[in-house]
N, CA, C and O atoms as a MOPAC input file, in Angstrom:
PM7 MOZYME 1SCF
protein

 N    -27.15900 1   -10.39100 1   -22.70300 1
 C    -26.54700 1    -9.43900 1   -21.79500 1
 C    -25.47800 1   -10.14400 1   -20.96500 1
 O    -25.65300 1   -11.29500 1   -20.56500 1
 N    -24.39300 1    -9.46200 1   -20.71300 1
 C    -23.27900 1   -10.04300 1   -19.98100 1
 C    -23.60700 1   -10.19200 1   -18.49900 1
 O    -24.38300 1    -9.42200 1   -17.93300 1
 N    -23.00300 1   -11.19200 1   -17.89700 1
 C    -23.20800 1   -11.43600 1   -16.47200 1
 C    -22.47200 1   -10.37400 1   -15.66200 1
 O    -21.32000 1   -10.05300 1   -15.95400 1
 N    -23.13900 1    -9.83000 1   -14.64400 1
 C    -22.52700 1    -8.80900 1   -13.79700 1
 C    -21.52300 1    -9.43800 1   -12.84400 1
 O    -21.71200 1   -10.55300 1   -12.35800 1
 N    -20.45800 1    -8.70000 1   -12.59100 1
 C    -19.44700 1    -9.14700 1   -11.63700 1
 C    -19.94700 1    -8.86600 1   -10.22800 1
 O    -20.41200 1    -7.76300 1    -9.94000 1
 N    -19.85400 1    -9.85200 1    -9.35500 1
 C    -20.35300 1    -9.66900 1    -8.00000 1
 C    -19.41800 1    -8.76900 1    -7.19800 1
 O    -18.22800 1    -8.65600 1    -7.49400 1
 N    -19.97800 1    -8.14100 1    -6.19400 1
 C    -19.19800 1    -7.27100 1    -5.32700 1
 C    -18.15500 1    -8.07300 1    -4.55000 1
 O    -17.02800 1    -7.61300 1    -4.36400 1
 N    -18.52500 1    -9.26200 1    -4.10200 1
 C    -17.59500 1   -10.11300 1    -3.37100 1
 C    -16.40000 1   -10.50500 1    -4.24400 1
 O    -15.26300 1   -10.51200 1    -3.77400 1
 N    -16.65900 1   -10.82900 1    -5.51000 1
 C    -15.57100 1   -11.14300 1    -6.43800 1
 C    -14.65600 1    -9.93500 1    -6.62200 1
 O    -13.43300 1   -10.06900 1    -6.61500 1
 N    -15.25300 1    -8.76000 1    -6.78500 1
 C    -14.46200 1    -7.54300 1    -6.98600 1
 C    -13.60700 1    -7.22900 1    -5.76200 1
 O    -12.46900 1    -6.78200 1    -5.90200 1
 N    -14.13900 1    -7.45700 1    -4.57300 1
 C    -13.36800 1    -7.21900 1    -3.34900 1
 C    -12.24700 1    -8.25200 1    -3.23300 1
 O    -11.10200 1    -7.89200 1    -2.95900 1
 N    -12.55900 1    -9.50800 1    -3.43500 1
 C    -11.55800 1   -10.57300 1    -3.28500 1
 C    -10.41900 1   -10.43700 1    -4.28300 1
 O     -9.27800 1   -10.76900 1    -3.96300 1
 N    -10.71000 1    -9.95200 1    -5.49500 1
 C     -9.69000 1    -9.83300 1    -6.52700 1
 C     -9.16100 1    -8.40400 1    -6.69100 1
 O     -8.45500 1    -8.11200 1    -7.65500 1
 N     -9.49900 1    -7.52000 1    -5.75500 1
 C     -9.00700 1    -6.13100 1    -5.73600 1
 C     -9.30500 1    -5.40400 1    -7.03600 1
 O     -8.40700 1    -4.86000 1    -7.67900 1
 N    -10.56800 1    -5.40100 1    -7.41200 1
 C    -11.00700 1    -4.73000 1    -8.63300 1
 C    -11.62000 1    -3.37600 1    -8.30800 1
 O    -11.98600 1    -3.10500 1    -7.16500 1
 N    -11.72600 1    -2.54400 1    -9.31100 1
 C    -12.27900 1    -1.19200 1    -9.18200 1
 C    -13.73600 1    -1.26400 1    -8.70800 1
 O    -14.49700 1    -2.08400 1    -9.22100 1
 N    -14.14000 1    -0.43700 1    -7.75200 1
 C    -15.53300 1    -0.47600 1    -7.28100 1
 C    -16.51900 1     0.11800 1    -8.28200 1
 O    -17.72200 1    -0.12400 1    -8.18600 1
 N    -16.02600 1     0.88400 1    -9.22900 1
 C    -16.88400 1     1.54700 1   -10.20200 1
 C    -17.29100 1     0.58900 1   -11.33200 1
 O    -18.46400 1     0.52000 1   -11.69800 1
 N    -16.31100 1    -0.15300 1   -11.88300 1
 C    -16.59800 1    -1.06200 1   -12.98800 1
 C    -16.46800 1    -2.53100 1   -12.60900 1
 O    -16.96400 1    -3.39800 1   -13.32800 1
 N    -15.81700 1    -2.82000 1   -11.50300 1
 C    -15.56600 1    -4.17100 1   -10.99300 1
 C    -14.75400 1    -5.02500 1   -11.95800 1
 O    -14.79300 1    -6.25300 1   -11.87100 1
 N    -14.02900 1    -4.40800 1   -12.86600 1
 C    -13.19600 1    -5.14000 1   -13.82000 1
 C    -11.73500 1    -4.68700 1   -13.77200 1
 O    -10.83400 1    -5.52100 1   -13.86800 1
 N    -11.48800 1    -3.39400 1   -13.62700 1
 C    -10.13000 1    -2.87500 1   -13.64300 1
 C     -9.39100 1    -3.15200 1   -12.34900 1
 O     -9.99500 1    -3.19600 1   -11.27700 1
 N     -8.08000 1    -3.34100 1   -12.45100 1
 C     -7.25600 1    -3.58700 1   -11.26800 1
 C     -6.99200 1    -2.29200 1   -10.51500 1
 O     -6.75200 1    -1.25100 1   -11.12600 1
 N     -7.03600 1    -2.35400 1    -9.19900 1
 C     -6.75800 1    -1.19400 1    -8.35700 1
 C     -5.25900 1    -1.09000 1    -8.07300 1
 O     -4.74600 1     0.00400 1    -7.83800 1
 N     -4.56000 1    -2.22300 1    -8.09500 1
 C     -3.14200 1    -2.24100 1    -7.74100 1
 C     -2.28600 1    -2.71400 1    -8.89600 1
 O     -2.72000 1    -3.51300 1    -9.72500 1
 N     -1.06200 1    -2.21100 1    -8.93800 1
 C     -0.03700 1    -2.77000 1    -9.80600 1
 C      0.83300 1    -3.66000 1    -8.93200 1
 O      0.98500 1    -3.39900 1    -7.73900 1
 N      1.38900 1    -4.67800 1    -9.49800 1
 C      2.25100 1    -5.56800 1    -8.73100 1
 C      1.45400 1    -6.61100 1    -7.98000 1
 O      0.22400 1    -6.60400 1    -7.96100 1
 N      2.20700 1    -7.51300 1    -7.35700 1
 C      1.59700 1    -8.59900 1    -6.61000 1
 C      1.58100 1    -8.26500 1    -5.12500 1
 O      2.33000 1    -7.40700 1    -4.65700 1
 N      0.71400 1    -8.95800 1    -4.39500 1
 C      0.62700 1    -8.71100 1    -2.95900 1
 C      1.91200 1    -9.16200 1    -2.26800 1
 O      2.46300 1    -8.43500 1    -1.44200 1
 N      2.38100 1   -10.34400 1    -2.60000 1
 C      3.63400 1   -10.85800 1    -2.05300 1
 C      4.55100 1   -11.14100 1    -3.23200 1
 O      4.13900 1   -11.77300 1    -4.20500 1
 N      5.76200 1   -10.68800 1    -3.15100 1
 C      6.72200 1   -10.93600 1    -4.21200 1
 C      7.65400 1    -9.75400 1    -4.37400 1
 O      7.64200 1    -8.81300 1    -3.58100 1
 N      8.46200 1    -9.82400 1    -5.42100 1
 C      9.46200 1    -8.78700 1    -5.65100 1
 C      8.89900 1    -7.58100 1    -6.39300 1
 O      9.50400 1    -6.50900 1    -6.37200 1
 N      7.75300 1    -7.73800 1    -7.04600 1
 C      7.10600 1    -6.64900 1    -7.76400 1
 C      6.17500 1    -5.93700 1    -6.78000 1
 O      5.04200 1    -6.37200 1    -6.57400 1
 N      6.64300 1    -4.85600 1    -6.17700 1
 C      5.93500 1    -4.18300 1    -5.08700 1
 C      4.59500 1    -3.63000 1    -5.57300 1
 O      4.49800 1    -3.07400 1    -6.66700 1
 N      3.57200 1    -3.79300 1    -4.74500 1
 C      2.24100 1    -3.30100 1    -5.10100 1
 C      2.12600 1    -1.80300 1    -4.85500 1
 O      2.61000 1    -1.27700 1    -3.85300 1
 N      1.47800 1    -1.13900 1    -5.78900 1
 C      1.18000 1     0.28700 1    -5.67300 1
 C     -0.27500 1     0.49100 1    -6.07000 1
 O     -0.80400 1    -0.23800 1    -6.91000 1
 N     -0.91100 1     1.46900 1    -5.47300 1
 C     -2.28300 1     1.79300 1    -5.82400 1
 C     -2.28100 1     2.65700 1    -7.07500 1
 O     -1.57800 1     3.66600 1    -7.13900 1
 N     -3.06500 1     2.26100 1    -8.06700 1
 C     -3.16300 1     3.04700 1    -9.29500 1
 C     -3.89800 1     4.35000 1    -9.00400 1
 O     -4.71000 1     4.41900 1    -8.08200 1
 N     -3.61600 1     5.36600 1    -9.78300 1
 C     -4.31700 1     6.64100 1    -9.62000 1
 C     -5.67900 1     6.61500 1   -10.30000 1
 O     -6.65700 1     7.15200 1    -9.77900 1
 N     -5.73000 1     5.98600 1   -11.46900 1
 C     -6.95900 1     5.94200 1   -12.26500 1
 C     -7.16900 1     4.51900 1   -12.76400 1
 O     -6.21400 1     3.85000 1   -13.15900 1
 N     -8.40400 1     4.06000 1   -12.74700 1
 C     -8.72900 1     2.73900 1   -13.28400 1
 C     -8.54400 1     2.76500 1   -14.79700 1
 O     -9.09800 1     3.62700 1   -15.47900 1
 N     -7.77300 1     1.83000 1   -15.31400 1
 C     -7.51600 1     1.77200 1   -16.75500 1
 C     -8.76400 1     1.34900 1   -17.53000 1
 O     -8.85900 1     1.61600 1   -18.72800 1
 N     -9.69400 1     0.71200 1   -16.88800 1
 C    -10.88500 1     0.19000 1   -17.55100 1
 C    -11.98300 1     1.24900 1   -17.71900 1
 O    -12.55000 1     1.39300 1   -18.80200 1
 N    -12.28100 1     1.99300 1   -16.63300 1
 C    -13.41900 1     2.92700 1   -16.68100 1
 C    -13.02300 1     4.38600 1   -16.45600 1
 O    -13.85200 1     5.27700 1   -16.64100 1
 N    -11.78600 1     4.64700 1   -16.06500 1
 C    -11.34900 1     6.02400 1   -15.85300 1
 C    -11.69000 1     6.58900 1   -14.48100 1
 O    -11.50100 1     7.78100 1   -14.23900 1
 N    -12.18800 1     5.75300 1   -13.58600 1
 C    -12.52300 1     6.21900 1   -12.22700 1
 C    -11.25200 1     6.56900 1   -11.47900 1
 O    -10.29500 1     5.79400 1   -11.46600 1
 N    -11.24400 1     7.72900 1   -10.86000 1
 C    -10.10600 1     8.11200 1   -10.02400 1
 C    -10.17100 1     7.29200 1    -8.74200 1
 O    -11.18000 1     7.31700 1    -8.03700 1
 N     -9.09000 1     6.55900 1    -8.43600 1
 C     -9.08800 1     5.65800 1    -7.28400 1
 C     -8.96300 1     6.44200 1    -5.98200 1
 O     -9.74600 1     6.23400 1    -5.05500 1
 N     -7.98500 1     7.34100 1    -5.90800 1
 C     -7.87000 1     8.19000 1    -4.72200 1
 C     -8.73500 1     9.41900 1    -4.98600 1
 O     -8.31100 1    10.36200 1    -5.65400 1
 N     -9.94000 1     9.38900 1    -4.45600 1
 C    -10.96300 1    10.37800 1    -4.77700 1
 C    -10.51000 1    11.79800 1    -4.45900 1
 O    -10.76900 1    12.72200 1    -5.23100 1
 N     -9.84400 1    11.97100 1    -3.34100 1
 C     -9.35900 1    13.28600 1    -2.91600 1
 C     -8.00400 1    13.10800 1    -2.24700 1
 O     -7.68300 1    12.00500 1    -1.80400 1
 N     -7.20300 1    14.16200 1    -2.16300 1
 C     -5.89200 1    14.02100 1    -1.51800 1
 C     -6.04000 1    13.56300 1    -0.07000 1
 O     -6.86600 1    14.08900 1     0.67600 1
 N     -5.24200 1    12.58900 1     0.31300 1
 C     -5.30100 1    12.06900 1     1.67200 1
 C     -6.44100 1    11.11100 1     1.92400 1
 O     -6.71700 1    10.76900 1     3.07400 1
 N     -7.11500 1    10.66800 1     0.86300 1
 C     -8.28300 1     9.79400 1     1.00600 1
 C     -7.93100 1     8.48800 1     1.71400 1
 O     -8.72400 1     7.97800 1     2.50600 1
 N     -6.76000 1     7.95000 1     1.43600 1
 C     -6.40600 1     6.64700 1     1.99000 1
 C     -5.86300 1     6.71800 1     3.40700 1
 O     -5.47800 1     5.68800 1     3.96100 1
 N     -5.82000 1     7.89500 1     4.00900 1
 C     -5.49300 1     7.95400 1     5.43700 1
 C     -6.56300 1     7.22100 1     6.25100 1
 O     -6.26500 1     6.66400 1     7.30700 1
 N     -7.77800 1     7.22300 1     5.77200 1
 C     -8.84800 1     6.50000 1     6.45600 1
 C     -8.61700 1     4.98700 1     6.40100 1
 O     -9.11600 1     4.25300 1     7.25400 1
 N     -7.87100 1     4.52400 1     5.41100 1
 C     -7.56500 1     3.09200 1     5.31200 1
 C     -6.67900 1     2.64200 1     6.47100 1
 O     -6.63500 1     1.45600 1     6.79700 1
 N     -5.97500 1     3.58500 1     7.09000 1
 C     -5.15900 1     3.22600 1     8.25300 1
 C     -6.03000 1     2.70300 1     9.39100 1
 O     -5.62800 1     1.78500 1    10.10500 1
 N     -7.20800 1     3.27300 1     9.56500 1
 C     -8.10400 1     2.83100 1    10.62100 1
 C     -8.64200 1     1.42900 1    10.31400 1
 O     -8.77200 1     0.59800 1    11.21300 1
 N     -8.94900 1     1.17600 1     9.04900 1
 C     -9.40400 1    -0.15500 1     8.64500 1
 C     -8.27000 1    -1.15500 1     8.84900 1
 O     -8.49600 1    -2.25500 1     9.35300 1
 N     -7.06400 1    -0.78200 1     8.46400 1
 C     -5.90000 1    -1.64700 1     8.63600 1
 C     -5.62800 1    -1.92100 1    10.10900 1
 O     -5.26000 1    -3.03600 1    10.47900 1
 N     -5.80600 1    -0.91900 1    10.93800 1
 C     -5.62300 1    -1.08500 1    12.37900 1
 C     -6.60600 1    -2.12000 1    12.92500 1
 O     -6.21900 1    -2.99800 1    13.69700 1
 N     -7.86600 1    -2.02000 1    12.52900 1
 C     -8.87400 1    -2.98800 1    12.98700 1
 C     -8.53800 1    -4.39400 1    12.50100 1
 O     -8.68800 1    -5.36100 1    13.24900 1
 N     -8.08500 1    -4.51400 1    11.25400 1
 C     -7.69300 1    -5.81700 1    10.72800 1
 C     -6.51600 1    -6.37800 1    11.52000 1
 O     -6.48700 1    -7.56600 1    11.84100 1
 N     -5.55000 1    -5.52200 1    11.83300 1
 C     -4.36000 1    -5.94600 1    12.56200 1
 C     -4.71200 1    -6.41300 1    13.97300 1
 O     -4.16100 1    -7.40700 1    14.44500 1
 N     -5.60600 1    -5.72200 1    14.64000 1
 C     -6.02900 1    -6.11900 1    15.98700 1
 C     -6.69400 1    -7.49100 1    15.94200 1
 O     -6.41500 1    -8.34300 1    16.78500 1
 N     -7.56200 1    -7.70700 1    14.97200 1
 C     -8.23200 1    -9.00400 1    14.84500 1
 C     -7.20800 1   -10.10800 1    14.57700 1
 O     -7.28200 1   -11.18500 1    15.16900 1
 N     -6.25900 1    -9.83800 1    13.69000 1
 C     -5.22300 1   -10.83500 1    13.38900 1
 C     -4.37600 1   -11.13900 1    14.62200 1
 O     -4.02600 1   -12.29500 1    14.86300 1
 N     -4.04700 1   -10.11700 1    15.39900 1
 C     -3.25100 1   -10.33100 1    16.61400 1
 C     -4.02200 1   -11.16800 1    17.63400 1
 O     -3.43700 1   -12.01900 1    18.30500 1
 N     -5.31300 1   -10.93500 1    17.75300 1
 C     -6.13100 1   -11.72700 1    18.67600 1
 C     -6.21000 1   -13.18600 1    18.23400 1
 O     -6.12800 1   -14.09500 1    19.06100 1
 N     -6.36700 1   -13.40700 1    16.94300 1
 C     -6.43800 1   -14.77600 1    16.42200 1
 C     -5.10700 1   -15.49300 1    16.64200 1
 O     -5.08900 1   -16.64400 1    17.07900 1
 N     -3.99100 1   -14.81900 1    16.34200 1
 C     -2.66700 1   -15.42400 1    16.54700 1
 C     -2.43700 1   -15.69000 1    18.03500 1
 O     -1.91300 1   -16.74200 1    18.40300 1
 N     -2.82000 1   -14.75500 1    18.87900 1
 C     -2.65700 1   -14.94800 1    20.32600 1
 C     -3.44500 1   -16.15100 1    20.82100 1
 O     -2.95300 1   -16.92600 1    21.64100 1
 N     -4.65200 1   -16.30800 1    20.33100 1
 C     -5.46700 1   -17.45700 1    20.72100 1
 C     -4.83100 1   -18.75600 1    20.23300 1
 O     -4.82400 1   -19.75800 1    20.94700 1
 N     -4.29300 1   -18.73100 1    19.00200 1
 C     -3.60100 1   -19.90900 1    18.47600 1
 C     -2.38300 1   -20.27500 1    19.30200 1
 O     -2.14100 1   -21.45200 1    19.57000 1
 N     -1.61400 1   -19.27000 1    19.70800 1
 C     -0.44700 1   -19.53700 1    20.55500 1
 C     -0.89600 1   -20.07100 1    21.91300 1
 O     -0.27600 1   -20.97500 1    22.47200 1
 N     -1.96200 1   -19.50900 1    22.42700 1
 C     -2.49600 1   -19.98300 1    23.70900 1
 C     -2.84900 1   -21.46500 1    23.63000 1
 O     -2.57000 1   -22.22300 1    24.55900 1
 N     -3.45900 1   -21.87800 1    22.52600 1
 C     -3.81600 1   -23.28600 1    22.36700 1
 C     -2.57900 1   -24.17300 1    22.23200 1
 O     -2.59100 1   -25.32500 1    22.66600 1
 N     -1.51900 1   -23.64300 1    21.63500 1
 C     -0.31200 1   -24.44900 1    21.40400 1
 C      0.63100 1   -24.50600 1    22.60400 1
 O      1.12200 1   -25.57900 1    22.95300 1
 N      0.88900 1   -23.35600 1    23.24100 1
 C      1.91200 1   -23.33100 1    24.29400 1
 C      1.36000 1   -23.03600 1    25.67800 1
 O      2.10000 1   -23.11900 1    26.65900 1
 N      0.11300 1   -22.70500 1    25.78300 1
 C     -0.46900 1   -22.43100 1    27.09300 1
 C     -0.58300 1   -20.94800 1    27.37600 1
 O     -0.40000 1   -20.10300 1    26.50000 1
 N     -0.89000 1   -20.66100 1    28.62000 1
 C     -1.13800 1   -19.28500 1    29.04100 1
 C      0.13200 1   -18.44100 1    28.96300 1
 O      1.24600 1   -18.96400 1    28.96900 1
 N     -0.06200 1   -17.13000 1    28.89100 1
 C      1.05800 1   -16.18800 1    28.86700 1
 C      1.68200 1   -16.11600 1    30.25700 1
 O      1.06400 1   -15.66500 1    31.22200 1
 N      2.90500 1   -16.57000 1    30.32000 1
 C      3.66700 1   -16.54300 1    31.56500 1
 C      5.07200 1   -16.04600 1    31.24800 1
 O      5.37700 1   -15.71500 1    30.10200 1
 N      5.91700 1   -15.99600 1    32.26000 1
 C      7.28100 1   -15.51400 1    32.05300 1
 C      8.05000 1   -16.34900 1    31.03200 1
 O      8.81100 1   -15.79600 1    30.23800 1
 N      7.86900 1   -17.65200 1    31.03800 1
 C      8.62300 1   -18.50500 1    30.12100 1
 C      8.03400 1   -18.54800 1    28.70800 1
 O      8.70900 1   -19.01800 1    27.79200 1
 N      6.80800 1   -18.07800 1    28.49900 1
 C      6.21700 1   -18.05400 1    27.15400 1
 C      6.09500 1   -16.63700 1    26.59500 1
 O      5.57500 1   -16.45800 1    25.49300 1
 N      6.55800 1   -15.64400 1    27.32100 1
 C      6.41700 1   -14.24500 1    26.88800 1
 C      7.05200 1   -14.00400 1    25.52300 1
 O      6.42300 1   -13.42600 1    24.63600 1
 N      8.31100 1   -14.44900 1    25.35200 1
 C      9.01400 1   -14.18300 1    24.09200 1
 C      8.39500 1   -14.95500 1    22.92700 1
 O      8.41500 1   -14.48100 1    21.79200 1
 N      7.85900 1   -16.11000 1    23.19400 1
 C      7.17000 1   -16.87000 1    22.14200 1
 C      5.96400 1   -16.07600 1    21.64500 1
 O      5.77100 1   -15.90100 1    20.44200 1
 N      5.16800 1   -15.60600 1    22.57800 1
 C      4.01300 1   -14.78100 1    22.21000 1
 C      4.45300 1   -13.55800 1    21.41200 1
 O      3.90800 1   -13.28700 1    20.34200 1
 N      5.42100 1   -12.82900 1    21.92000 1
 C      5.86200 1   -11.58100 1    21.30100 1
 C      6.40100 1   -11.80600 1    19.88800 1
 O      6.02400 1   -11.09100 1    18.96000 1
 N      7.26700 1   -12.78300 1    19.72200 1
 C      7.88200 1   -13.03400 1    18.41300 1
 C      6.84800 1   -13.50100 1    17.39200 1
 O      6.84600 1   -13.03500 1    16.25200 1
 N      5.98100 1   -14.40900 1    17.79100 1
 C      4.98600 1   -14.93400 1    16.85100 1
 C      3.96300 1   -13.86100 1    16.47800 1
 O      3.56400 1   -13.78200 1    15.31600 1
 N      3.53700 1   -13.05100 1    17.41200 1
 C      2.56500 1   -11.98700 1    17.10800 1
 C      3.18400 1   -10.94900 1    16.17400 1
 O      2.54000 1   -10.53100 1    15.21200 1
 N      4.41400 1   -10.52900 1    16.43900 1
 C      5.05900 1    -9.55200 1    15.55000 1
 C      5.37000 1   -10.15000 1    14.18200 1
 O      5.26800 1    -9.45500 1    13.17100 1
 N      5.74500 1   -11.41700 1    14.13400 1
 C      5.98100 1   -12.07400 1    12.84100 1
 C      4.67400 1   -12.14200 1    12.04400 1
 O      4.66900 1   -11.92000 1    10.83300 1
 N      3.57500 1   -12.44600 1    12.72400 1
 C      2.27700 1   -12.46400 1    12.05400 1
 C      1.89200 1   -11.10200 1    11.50800 1
 O      1.36900 1   -10.99900 1    10.39800 1
 N      2.14900 1   -10.05200 1    12.28300 1
 C      1.86000 1    -8.68300 1    11.81300 1
 C      2.70400 1    -8.34400 1    10.59200 1
 O      2.21500 1    -7.73600 1     9.64000 1
 N      3.95800 1    -8.73600 1    10.62400 1
 C      4.86500 1    -8.45000 1     9.50800 1
 C      4.44100 1    -9.20600 1     8.25200 1
 O      4.42600 1    -8.64500 1     7.15700 1
 N      4.09900 1   -10.46700 1     8.41500 1
 C      3.69600 1   -11.28100 1     7.26400 1
 C      2.37700 1   -10.80000 1     6.66900 1
 O      2.18800 1   -10.85800 1     5.45400 1
 N      1.47000 1   -10.32800 1     7.51000 1
 C      0.15600 1    -9.88700 1     7.03900 1
 C      0.12100 1    -8.43600 1     6.55700 1
 O     -0.90900 1    -7.99800 1     6.04500 1
 N      1.19800 1    -7.68200 1     6.70100 1
 C      1.16800 1    -6.26200 1     6.33700 1
 C      0.85800 1    -5.99900 1     4.86100 1
 O      0.10500 1    -5.06400 1     4.58900 1
 N      1.38700 1    -6.75800 1     3.87900 1
 C      0.96000 1    -6.51400 1     2.49200 1
 C     -0.52400 1    -6.80400 1     2.27500 1
 O     -1.19200 1    -6.09600 1     1.52100 1
 N     -1.03900 1    -7.84100 1     2.93200 1
 C     -2.46500 1    -8.15500 1     2.85600 1
 C     -3.29300 1    -7.01100 1     3.43500 1
 O     -4.28600 1    -6.59500 1     2.83900 1
 N     -2.88200 1    -6.50500 1     4.59800 1
 C     -3.60900 1    -5.41200 1     5.24600 1
 C     -3.56900 1    -4.13800 1     4.39800 1
 O     -4.56600 1    -3.42300 1     4.30000 1
 N     -2.42400 1    -3.86000 1     3.79200 1
 C     -2.30500 1    -2.68000 1     2.92000 1
 C     -3.32100 1    -2.75400 1     1.79500 1
 O     -4.04700 1    -1.79500 1     1.53600 1
 N     -3.36600 1    -3.89500 1     1.13300 1
 C     -4.24500 1    -4.04500 1    -0.02300 1
 C     -5.71500 1    -4.03700 1     0.37200 1
 O     -6.50700 1    -3.27500 1    -0.18400 1
 N     -6.07700 1    -4.87600 1     1.32200 1
 C     -7.50000 1    -5.03800 1     1.60900 1
 C     -8.08200 1    -3.94600 1     2.50100 1
 O     -9.30200 1    -3.78200 1     2.53400 1
 N     -7.26600 1    -3.20400 1     3.21400 1
 C     -7.81900 1    -2.04900 1     3.92600 1
 C     -8.26000 1    -0.99100 1     2.92100 1
 O     -9.28400 1    -0.33700 1     3.12100 1
 N     -7.50400 1    -0.82000 1     1.85300 1
 C     -7.89800 1     0.12900 1     0.80300 1
 C     -9.09900 1    -0.37000 1     0.01100 1
 O     -9.98600 1     0.40500 1    -0.34500 1
 N     -9.11900 1    -1.66300 1    -0.25900 1
 C    -10.24900 1    -2.23300 1    -0.99800 1
 C    -11.53600 1    -2.13500 1    -0.18300 1
 O    -12.58400 1    -1.78500 1    -0.72400 1
 N    -11.46700 1    -2.43800 1     1.10100 1
 C    -12.65300 1    -2.32300 1     1.96600 1
 C    -13.11100 1    -0.86800 1     2.03700 1
 O    -14.31000 1    -0.59100 1     2.01200 1
 N    -12.16500 1     0.05300 1     2.12500 1
 C    -12.52200 1     1.46700 1     2.15100 1
 C    -13.23000 1     1.86400 1     0.86100 1
 O    -14.23800 1     2.56900 1     0.90100 1
 N    -12.71600 1     1.42300 1    -0.27300 1
 C    -13.31900 1     1.78800 1    -1.55700 1
 C    -14.69100 1     1.14500 1    -1.76700 1
 O    -15.63500 1     1.81700 1    -2.18200 1
 N    -14.80100 1    -0.15100 1    -1.48200 1
 C    -16.03000 1    -0.87800 1    -1.80800 1
 C    -17.12300 1    -0.73700 1    -0.75900 1
 O    -18.30300 1    -0.67000 1    -1.10400 1
 N    -16.75300 1    -0.69000 1     0.50900 1
 C    -17.75200 1    -0.75300 1     1.56800 1
 C    -17.99300 1     0.60700 1     2.21700 1
 O    -19.13400 1     0.94800 1     2.53000 1
 N    -16.94700 1     1.37600 1     2.42000 1
 C    -17.05800 1     2.59700 1     3.21400 1
 C    -17.07100 1     3.88700 1     2.40600 1
 O    -17.03200 1     4.96900 1     2.99300 1
 N    -17.12400 1     3.81200 1     1.09100 1
 C    -17.12000 1     5.01100 1     0.25100 1
 C    -18.46600 1     5.22600 1    -0.41600 1
 O    -18.80200 1     4.52100 1    -1.36600 1
 N    -19.23700 1     6.18300 1     0.06200 1
 C    -20.53200 1     6.43400 1    -0.57900 1
 C    -20.40200 1     7.18600 1    -1.90500 1
 O    -21.36900 1     7.25700 1    -2.66300 1
 N    -19.22700 1     7.74800 1    -2.19800 1
 C    -19.04700 1     8.54600 1    -3.41600 1
 C    -18.83000 1     7.70500 1    -4.66800 1
 O    -19.05900 1     8.19100 1    -5.77600 1
 N    -18.40100 1     6.47500 1    -4.52000 1
 C    -18.14100 1     5.62600 1    -5.68100 1
 C    -19.28200 1     4.62900 1    -5.81200 1
 O    -19.50600 1     3.80100 1    -4.92900 1
 N    -19.99000 1     4.71900 1    -6.91200 1
 C    -21.12700 1     3.83100 1    -7.17400 1
 C    -20.77400 1     2.86600 1    -8.30400 1
 O    -20.05800 1     3.21700 1    -9.24200 1
 N    -21.28100 1     1.66800 1    -8.19500 1
 C    -21.09600 1     0.65900 1    -9.23400 1
 C    -21.93500 1     1.00900 1   -10.45100 1
 O    -23.12300 1     1.30700 1   -10.32700 1
 N    -21.32400 1     0.97300 1   -11.61900 1
 C    -22.00800 1     1.25200 1   -12.88700 1
 C    -21.98600 1    -0.02000 1   -13.72900 1
 O    -20.94400 1    -0.35800 1   -14.29100 1
 N    -23.10300 1    -0.73200 1   -13.83100 1
 C    -23.11700 1    -2.00900 1   -14.54400 1
 C    -22.73100 1    -1.90200 1   -16.01500 1
 O    -22.22300 1    -2.87300 1   -16.57600 1
 N    -22.95200 1    -0.76700 1   -16.65500 1
 C    -22.62800 1    -0.66000 1   -18.07600 1
 C    -21.12900 1    -0.68200 1   -18.34200 1
 O    -20.71500 1    -0.92900 1   -19.47500 1
 N    -20.29900 1    -0.42800 1   -17.32000 1
 C    -18.84500 1    -0.59100 1   -17.46800 1
 C    -18.43300 1    -2.05600 1   -17.31800 1
 O    -17.34000 1    -2.44000 1   -17.73300 1
 N    -19.28700 1    -2.85500 1   -16.73700 1
 C    -18.98100 1    -4.24900 1   -16.43200 1
 C    -19.25400 1    -5.14300 1   -17.63600 1
 O    -20.06800 1    -6.06400 1   -17.57300 1
 N    -18.56700 1    -4.85900 1   -18.71900 1
 C    -18.70100 1    -5.62400 1   -19.94600 1
 C    -17.35700 1    -6.29700 1   -20.23900 1
 O    -16.32400 1    -5.62800 1   -20.23000 1
 N    -17.35500 1    -7.59900 1   -20.49800 1
 C    -16.06800 1    -8.28600 1   -20.72600 1
 C    -15.32700 1    -7.78400 1   -21.94900 1
 O    -14.23900 1    -8.27100 1   -22.25500 1

């Protein structure tokens, strides 16, 4: 019998939550080939966007990810340049916004993946699709 794909592997590699083998996105996360969410998994036929407007909920997940990233970057800047004062205001602002901009493709991808794998009770893993 074939080894089952772990949920953590499927989340890290942006795989379908139904079969854990098919890709959820076309294109790369960073690069010139823009990432798009597939409508249907090519491997098992699972519809990725379960209902119209399903990924609006991913905005809330992305928002939480963005807040955490901003806090981490702010703490890093605090350690490097000191407390937020008049002379460090622009440093904080530029670095935090640059971090948000750089992390936006990551947030787009993984907010949808977290929504599909962790927060969607309608999509269940089917081990019989998980065949190499």
